[in-house]
PDB file of C-alpha atoms in Angstrom:
ATOM      1  CA  MET A   1      45.191  -2.268 -22.757  1.00  0.00           C
ATOM      2  CA  VAL A   2      47.558  -1.141 -20.043  1.00  0.00           C
ATOM      3  CA  ASN A   3      46.097   1.617 -17.858  1.00  0.00           C
ATOM      4  CA  GLY A   4      45.463   4.307 -20.489  1.00  0.00           C
ATOM      5  CA  ALA A   5      45.124   6.940 -17.775  1.00  0.00           C
ATOM      6  CA  ALA A   6      48.356   6.054 -15.992  1.00  0.00           C
ATOM      7  CA  GLY A   7      49.704   9.072 -14.218  1.00  0.00           C
ATOM      8  CA  ARG A   8      46.349  10.865 -14.366  1.00  0.00           C
ATOM      9  CA  GLU A   9      44.549   8.978 -11.608  1.00  0.00           C
ATOM     10  CA  THR A  10      43.902  12.196  -9.659  1.00  0.00           C
ATOM     11  CA  GLU A  11      41.768  13.444 -12.559  1.00  0.00           C
ATOM     12  CA  PHE A  12      39.223  10.649 -12.115  1.00  0.00           C
ATOM     13  CA  ALA A  13      35.781  11.906 -11.116  1.00  0.00           C
ATOM     14  CA  ASN A  14      35.480   9.593  -8.104  1.00  0.00           C
ATOM     15  CA  THR A  15      38.723   8.475  -6.531  1.00  0.00           C
ATOM     16  CA  GLU A  16      37.064   6.859  -3.520  1.00  0.00           C
ATOM     17  CA  PRO A  17      37.150   3.049  -3.375  1.00  0.00           C
ATOM     18  CA  PRO A  18      33.800   1.358  -4.008  1.00  0.00           C
ATOM     19  CA  THR A  19      31.577   0.387  -1.068  1.00  0.00           C
ATOM     20  CA  GLY A  20      28.638  -2.003  -0.907  1.00  0.00           C
ATOM     21  CA  GLU A  21      29.010  -3.197  -4.491  1.00  0.00           C
ATOM     22  CA  ARG A  22      29.054  -6.636  -6.077  1.00  0.00           C
ATOM     23  CA  ILE A  23      32.426  -6.727  -7.830  1.00  0.00           C
ATOM     24  CA  ALA A  24      33.714  -9.319 -10.297  1.00  0.00           C
ATOM     25  CA  VAL A  25      37.492  -9.464 -10.681  1.00  0.00           C
ATOM     26  CA  ILE A  26      38.618 -11.316 -13.795  1.00  0.00           C
ATOM     27  CA  GLY A  27      42.052 -12.805 -13.214  1.00  0.00           C
ATOM     28  CA  ALA A  28      43.750 -14.111 -10.076  1.00  0.00           C
ATOM     29  CA  GLY A  29      47.247 -12.868 -10.844  1.00  0.00           C
ATOM     30  CA  PRO A  30      48.977 -10.245  -8.696  1.00  0.00           C
ATOM     31  CA  ALA A  31      46.857  -7.338  -9.999  1.00  0.00           C
ATOM     32  CA  GLY A  32      43.519  -9.100  -9.524  1.00  0.00           C
ATOM     33  CA  LEU A  33      44.469 -10.453  -6.112  1.00  0.00           C
ATOM     34  CA  THR A  34      45.739  -7.086  -4.925  1.00  0.00           C
ATOM     35  CA  TYR A  35      42.596  -5.265  -6.030  1.00  0.00           C
ATOM     36  CA  ALA A  36      40.339  -7.912  -4.488  1.00  0.00           C
ATOM     37  CA  SER A  37      42.215  -7.806  -1.172  1.00  0.00           C
ATOM     38  CA  LEU A  38      41.878  -4.014  -1.015  1.00  0.00           C
ATOM     39  CA  VAL A  39      38.119  -3.802  -1.642  1.00  0.00           C
ATOM     40  CA  ALA A  40      36.697  -7.113  -0.381  1.00  0.00           C
ATOM     41  CA  ASP A  41      36.143  -5.947   3.195  1.00  0.00           C
ATOM     42  CA  THR A  42      33.521  -3.377   2.104  1.00  0.00           C
ATOM     43  CA  ASN A  43      32.150  -5.134  -1.000  1.00  0.00           C
ATOM     44  CA  LYS A  44      31.015  -8.563  -2.174  1.00  0.00           C
ATOM     45  CA  VAL A  45      33.961  -9.610  -4.363  1.00  0.00           C
ATOM     46  CA  THR A  46      34.186 -12.688  -6.574  1.00  0.00           C
ATOM     47  CA  VAL A  47      37.457 -13.430  -8.363  1.00  0.00           C
ATOM     48  CA  PHE A  48      37.157 -15.461 -11.582  1.00  0.00           C
ATOM     49  CA  GLU A  49      40.202 -17.403 -12.763  1.00  0.00           C
ATOM     50  CA  LYS A  50      40.268 -19.729 -15.762  1.00  0.00           C
ATOM     51  CA  GLU A  51      43.140 -21.754 -14.310  1.00  0.00           C
ATOM     52  CA  SER A  52      42.831 -24.114 -11.335  1.00  0.00           C
ATOM     53  CA  ARG A  53      44.851 -21.918  -8.946  1.00  0.00           C
ATOM     54  CA  PRO A  54      45.787 -18.273  -8.378  1.00  0.00           C
ATOM     55  CA  GLY A  55      48.911 -16.632  -9.741  1.00  0.00           C
ATOM     56  CA  GLY A  56      48.323 -16.283 -13.458  1.00  0.00           C
ATOM     57  CA  ALA A  57      51.380 -15.893 -15.672  1.00  0.00           C
ATOM     58  CA  PHE A  58      53.269 -14.544 -12.651  1.00  0.00           C
ATOM     59  CA  ARG A  59      53.643 -18.133 -11.396  1.00  0.00           C
ATOM     60  CA  TYR A  60      56.083 -18.699 -14.258  1.00  0.00           C
ATOM     61  CA  ALA A  61      58.362 -15.782 -13.349  1.00  0.00           C
ATOM     62  CA  GLY A  62      60.075 -17.846 -10.652  1.00  0.00           C
ATOM     63  CA  LYS A  63      60.666 -20.742 -13.038  1.00  0.00           C
ATOM     64  CA  ALA A  64      62.993 -18.721 -15.261  1.00  0.00           C
ATOM     65  CA  PRO A  65      66.638 -18.311 -14.228  1.00  0.00           C
ATOM     66  CA  LEU A  66      66.328 -14.530 -13.954  1.00  0.00           C
ATOM     67  CA  PHE A  67      63.481 -12.125 -13.195  1.00  0.00           C
ATOM     68  CA  GLN A  68      64.354  -8.500 -13.922  1.00  0.00           C
ATOM     69  CA  GLU A  69      68.024  -9.574 -14.006  1.00  0.00           C
ATOM     70  CA  VAL A  70      67.917 -11.035 -10.472  1.00  0.00           C
ATOM     71  CA  GLU A  71      68.163 -14.765  -9.805  1.00  0.00           C
ATOM     72  CA  ALA A  72      64.575 -15.965  -9.511  1.00  0.00           C
ATOM     73  CA  SER A  73      63.283 -18.049  -6.631  1.00  0.00           C
ATOM     74  CA  GLU A  74      60.201 -20.086  -7.442  1.00  0.00           C
ATOM     75  CA  GLU A  75      59.424 -20.453  -3.737  1.00  0.00           C
ATOM     76  CA  SER A  76      59.382 -16.688  -3.109  1.00  0.00           C
ATOM     77  CA  PHE A  77      57.023 -16.082  -6.049  1.00  0.00           C
ATOM     78  CA  ALA A  78      54.727 -18.867  -4.841  1.00  0.00           C
ATOM     79  CA  ARG A  79      54.758 -17.473  -1.300  1.00  0.00           C
ATOM     80  CA  TYR A  80      53.902 -13.983  -2.616  1.00  0.00           C
ATOM     81  CA  ILE A  81      50.849 -15.337  -4.477  1.00  0.00           C
ATOM     82  CA  ALA A  82      49.817 -17.478  -1.484  1.00  0.00           C
ATOM     83  CA  ASP A  83      49.981 -14.429   0.801  1.00  0.00           C
ATOM     84  CA  LEU A  84      47.861 -12.357  -1.607  1.00  0.00           C
ATOM     85  CA  TYR A  85      45.335 -15.175  -1.874  1.00  0.00           C
ATOM     86  CA  LYS A  86      45.121 -15.488   1.931  1.00  0.00           C
ATOM     87  CA  ALA A  87      44.605 -11.715   2.235  1.00  0.00           C
ATOM     88  CA  CYS A  88      41.695 -11.936  -0.217  1.00  0.00           C
ATOM     89  CA  VAL A  89      40.063 -14.810   1.648  1.00  0.00           C
ATOM     90  CA  ALA A  90      40.583 -13.046   4.996  1.00  0.00           C
ATOM     91  CA  SER A  91      38.852  -9.954   3.552  1.00  0.00           C
ATOM     92  CA  GLY A  92      35.884 -12.035   2.393  1.00  0.00           C
ATOM     93  CA  ALA A  93      36.572 -12.460  -1.323  1.00  0.00           C
ATOM     94  CA  SER A  94      35.271 -15.636  -2.962  1.00  0.00           C
ATOM     95  CA  PHE A  95      36.927 -17.474  -5.837  1.00  0.00           C
ATOM     96  CA  ARG A  96      35.687 -19.298  -8.930  1.00  0.00           C
ATOM     97  CA  PHE A  97      38.594 -21.264 -10.379  1.00  0.00           C
ATOM     98  CA  ASN A  98      38.439 -23.157 -13.689  1.00  0.00           C
ATOM     99  CA  THR A  99      35.969 -20.543 -14.937  1.00  0.00           C
ATOM    100  CA  ASP A 100      36.367 -18.867 -18.313  1.00  0.00           C
ATOM    101  CA  VAL A 101      34.111 -15.797 -18.265  1.00  0.00           C
ATOM    102  CA  LEU A 102      34.558 -15.325 -22.014  1.00  0.00           C
ATOM    103  CA  ARG A 103      32.724 -18.611 -22.545  1.00  0.00           C
ATOM    104  CA  HIS A 104      30.224 -17.993 -19.735  1.00  0.00           C
ATOM    105  CA  GLN A 105      29.582 -14.260 -19.903  1.00  0.00           C
ATOM    106  CA  SER A 106      26.236 -14.570 -18.148  1.00  0.00           C
ATOM    107  CA  LEU A 107      28.184 -15.167 -14.903  1.00  0.00           C
ATOM    108  CA  LEU A 108      29.047 -11.465 -14.916  1.00  0.00           C
ATOM    109  CA  ALA A 109      25.460 -10.212 -15.201  1.00  0.00           C
ATOM    110  CA  PRO A 110      24.733  -9.813 -11.458  1.00  0.00           C
ATOM    111  CA  PHE A 111      27.782  -7.617 -10.749  1.00  0.00           C
ATOM    112  CA  ASP A 112      27.794  -3.837 -10.316  1.00  0.00           C
ATOM    113  CA  ARG A 113      31.436  -3.512 -11.295  1.00  0.00           C
ATOM    114  CA  ILE A 114      33.764  -5.679 -13.392  1.00  0.00           C
ATOM    115  CA  VAL A 115      37.527  -5.330 -12.990  1.00  0.00           C
ATOM    116  CA  ILE A 116      39.639  -6.903 -15.715  1.00  0.00           C
ATOM    117  CA  ALA A 117      43.066  -8.027 -14.509  1.00  0.00           C
ATOM    118  CA  SER A 118      43.713 -10.710 -17.098  1.00  0.00           C
ATOM    119  CA  GLY A 119      47.498 -10.410 -17.250  1.00  0.00           C
ATOM    120  CA  ALA A 120      50.081 -11.449 -19.793  1.00  0.00           C
ATOM    121  CA  ARG A 121      49.629 -13.818 -22.703  1.00  0.00           C
ATOM    122  CA  TYR A 122      52.139 -15.264 -25.140  1.00  0.00           C
ATOM    123  CA  ARG A 123      51.730 -14.297 -28.770  1.00  0.00           C
ATOM    124  CA  TYR A 124      51.482 -16.581 -31.786  1.00  0.00           C
ATOM    125  CA  GLY A 125      49.938 -19.410 -29.776  1.00  0.00           C
ATOM    126  CA  ILE A 126      53.221 -20.476 -28.177  1.00  0.00           C
ATOM    127  CA  GLY A 127      51.942 -20.100 -24.602  1.00  0.00           C
ATOM    128  CA  PRO A 128      51.305 -23.812 -23.992  1.00  0.00           C
ATOM    129  CA  VAL A 129      54.791 -24.727 -25.254  1.00  0.00           C
ATOM    130  CA  VAL A 130      56.585 -22.062 -23.199  1.00  0.00           C
ATOM    131  CA  THR A 131      54.676 -22.741 -19.985  1.00  0.00           C
ATOM    132  CA  LYS A 132      55.171 -26.509 -20.325  1.00  0.00           C
ATOM    133  CA  CYS A 133      58.931 -25.978 -20.827  1.00  0.00           C
ATOM    134  CA  LEU A 134      59.018 -23.771 -17.709  1.00  0.00           C
ATOM    135  CA  ASP A 135      57.004 -26.361 -15.756  1.00  0.00           C
ATOM    136  CA  TRP A 136      59.524 -29.019 -16.783  1.00  0.00           C
ATOM    137  CA  GLY A 137      62.397 -26.807 -15.600  1.00  0.00           C
ATOM    138  CA  PHE A 138      63.844 -26.388 -19.106  1.00  0.00           C
ATOM    139  CA  ALA A 139      65.008 -22.810 -18.393  1.00  0.00           C
ATOM    140  CA  ARG A 140      67.327 -24.119 -15.659  1.00  0.00           C
ATOM    141  CA  TRP A 141      68.709 -27.163 -17.474  1.00  0.00           C
ATOM    142  CA  PRO A 142      72.529 -27.475 -17.370  1.00  0.00           C
ATOM    143  CA  GLY A 143      74.075 -26.360 -20.625  1.00  0.00           C
ATOM    144  CA  LEU A 144      71.198 -24.100 -21.632  1.00  0.00           C
ATOM    145  CA  GLN A 145      73.035 -21.075 -20.272  1.00  0.00           C
ATOM    146  CA  SER A 146      75.894 -21.707 -22.732  1.00  0.00           C
ATOM    147  CA  PHE A 147      73.429 -21.280 -25.611  1.00  0.00           C
ATOM    148  CA  PHE A 148      71.405 -18.466 -24.018  1.00  0.00           C
ATOM    149  CA  PRO A 149      73.646 -16.774 -21.437  1.00  0.00           C
ATOM    150  CA  ARG A 150      71.234 -13.953 -20.661  1.00  0.00           C
ATOM    151  CA  ILE A 151      67.648 -15.149 -20.336  1.00  0.00           C
ATOM    152  CA  ALA A 152      65.142 -13.273 -18.221  1.00  0.00           C
ATOM    153  CA  CYS A 153      61.454 -13.532 -17.498  1.00  0.00           C
ATOM    154  CA  ALA A 154      59.497 -10.297 -17.686  1.00  0.00           C
ATOM    155  CA  SER A 155      55.734  -9.909 -17.369  1.00  0.00           C
ATOM    156  CA  GLY A 156      55.102 -13.601 -17.842  1.00  0.00           C
ATOM    157  CA  SER A 157      57.269 -14.024 -20.936  1.00  0.00           C
ATOM    158  CA  ILE A 158      60.797 -15.208 -21.614  1.00  0.00           C
ATOM    159  CA  THR A 159      62.927 -12.371 -22.940  1.00  0.00           C
ATOM    160  CA  MET A 160      66.404 -12.552 -24.434  1.00  0.00           C
ATOM    161  CA  LEU A 161      68.532  -9.705 -23.134  1.00  0.00           C
ATOM    162  CA  ALA A 162      71.175  -7.967 -25.220  1.00  0.00           C
ATOM    163  CA  PRO A 163      74.571  -9.633 -24.962  1.00  0.00           C
ATOM    164  CA  GLU A 164      77.220  -8.009 -22.775  1.00  0.00           C
ATOM    165  CA  PRO A 165      79.495  -5.706 -24.785  1.00  0.00           C
ATOM    166  CA  PRO A 166      82.990  -7.154 -25.297  1.00  0.00           C
ATOM    167  CA  GLY A 167      85.343  -6.270 -22.435  1.00  0.00           C
ATOM    168  CA  ASN A 168      82.470  -5.320 -20.089  1.00  0.00           C
ATOM    169  CA  SER A 169      83.091  -6.796 -16.654  1.00  0.00           C
ATOM    170  CA  GLY A 170      79.514  -6.122 -15.563  1.00  0.00           C
ATOM    171  CA  HIS A 171      80.410  -3.140 -13.328  1.00  0.00           C
TER     172      HIS A 171
END
């Protein structure tokens, strides 16, 4: 569920950040890394990630030709994740990579607070195919643009954008 209380954060009973708690963050994508970096200096934070590195589905945004209709740069996305990861480590957060907390739920028992930042997932089981194609650079192959002239990556998924109306010069 996306934040069901979006826009009503000021109505929360306690808007102060936690202090002195043991916090488990599930997911090392941008949301999980950002939260961990903000609270790790006053709490004992452990970030659980089922993959072998941070970034989550966001790592694939730079592999698509466009991200939010801007030419994507894989290096800038990687640098962004690396900077977030470094901020977490500098604040004292610890990481458990290659850990699926759904399979090992007992790992969460000692924590006072659990933050779920599990990110995007492809539907219909096509995730492994799409991510492998992005890893191979398929989205940037010559000739692909002639078949799919407007491809964008949004929230970790490839999205076909509506074609340009005839006679539209893009202005």
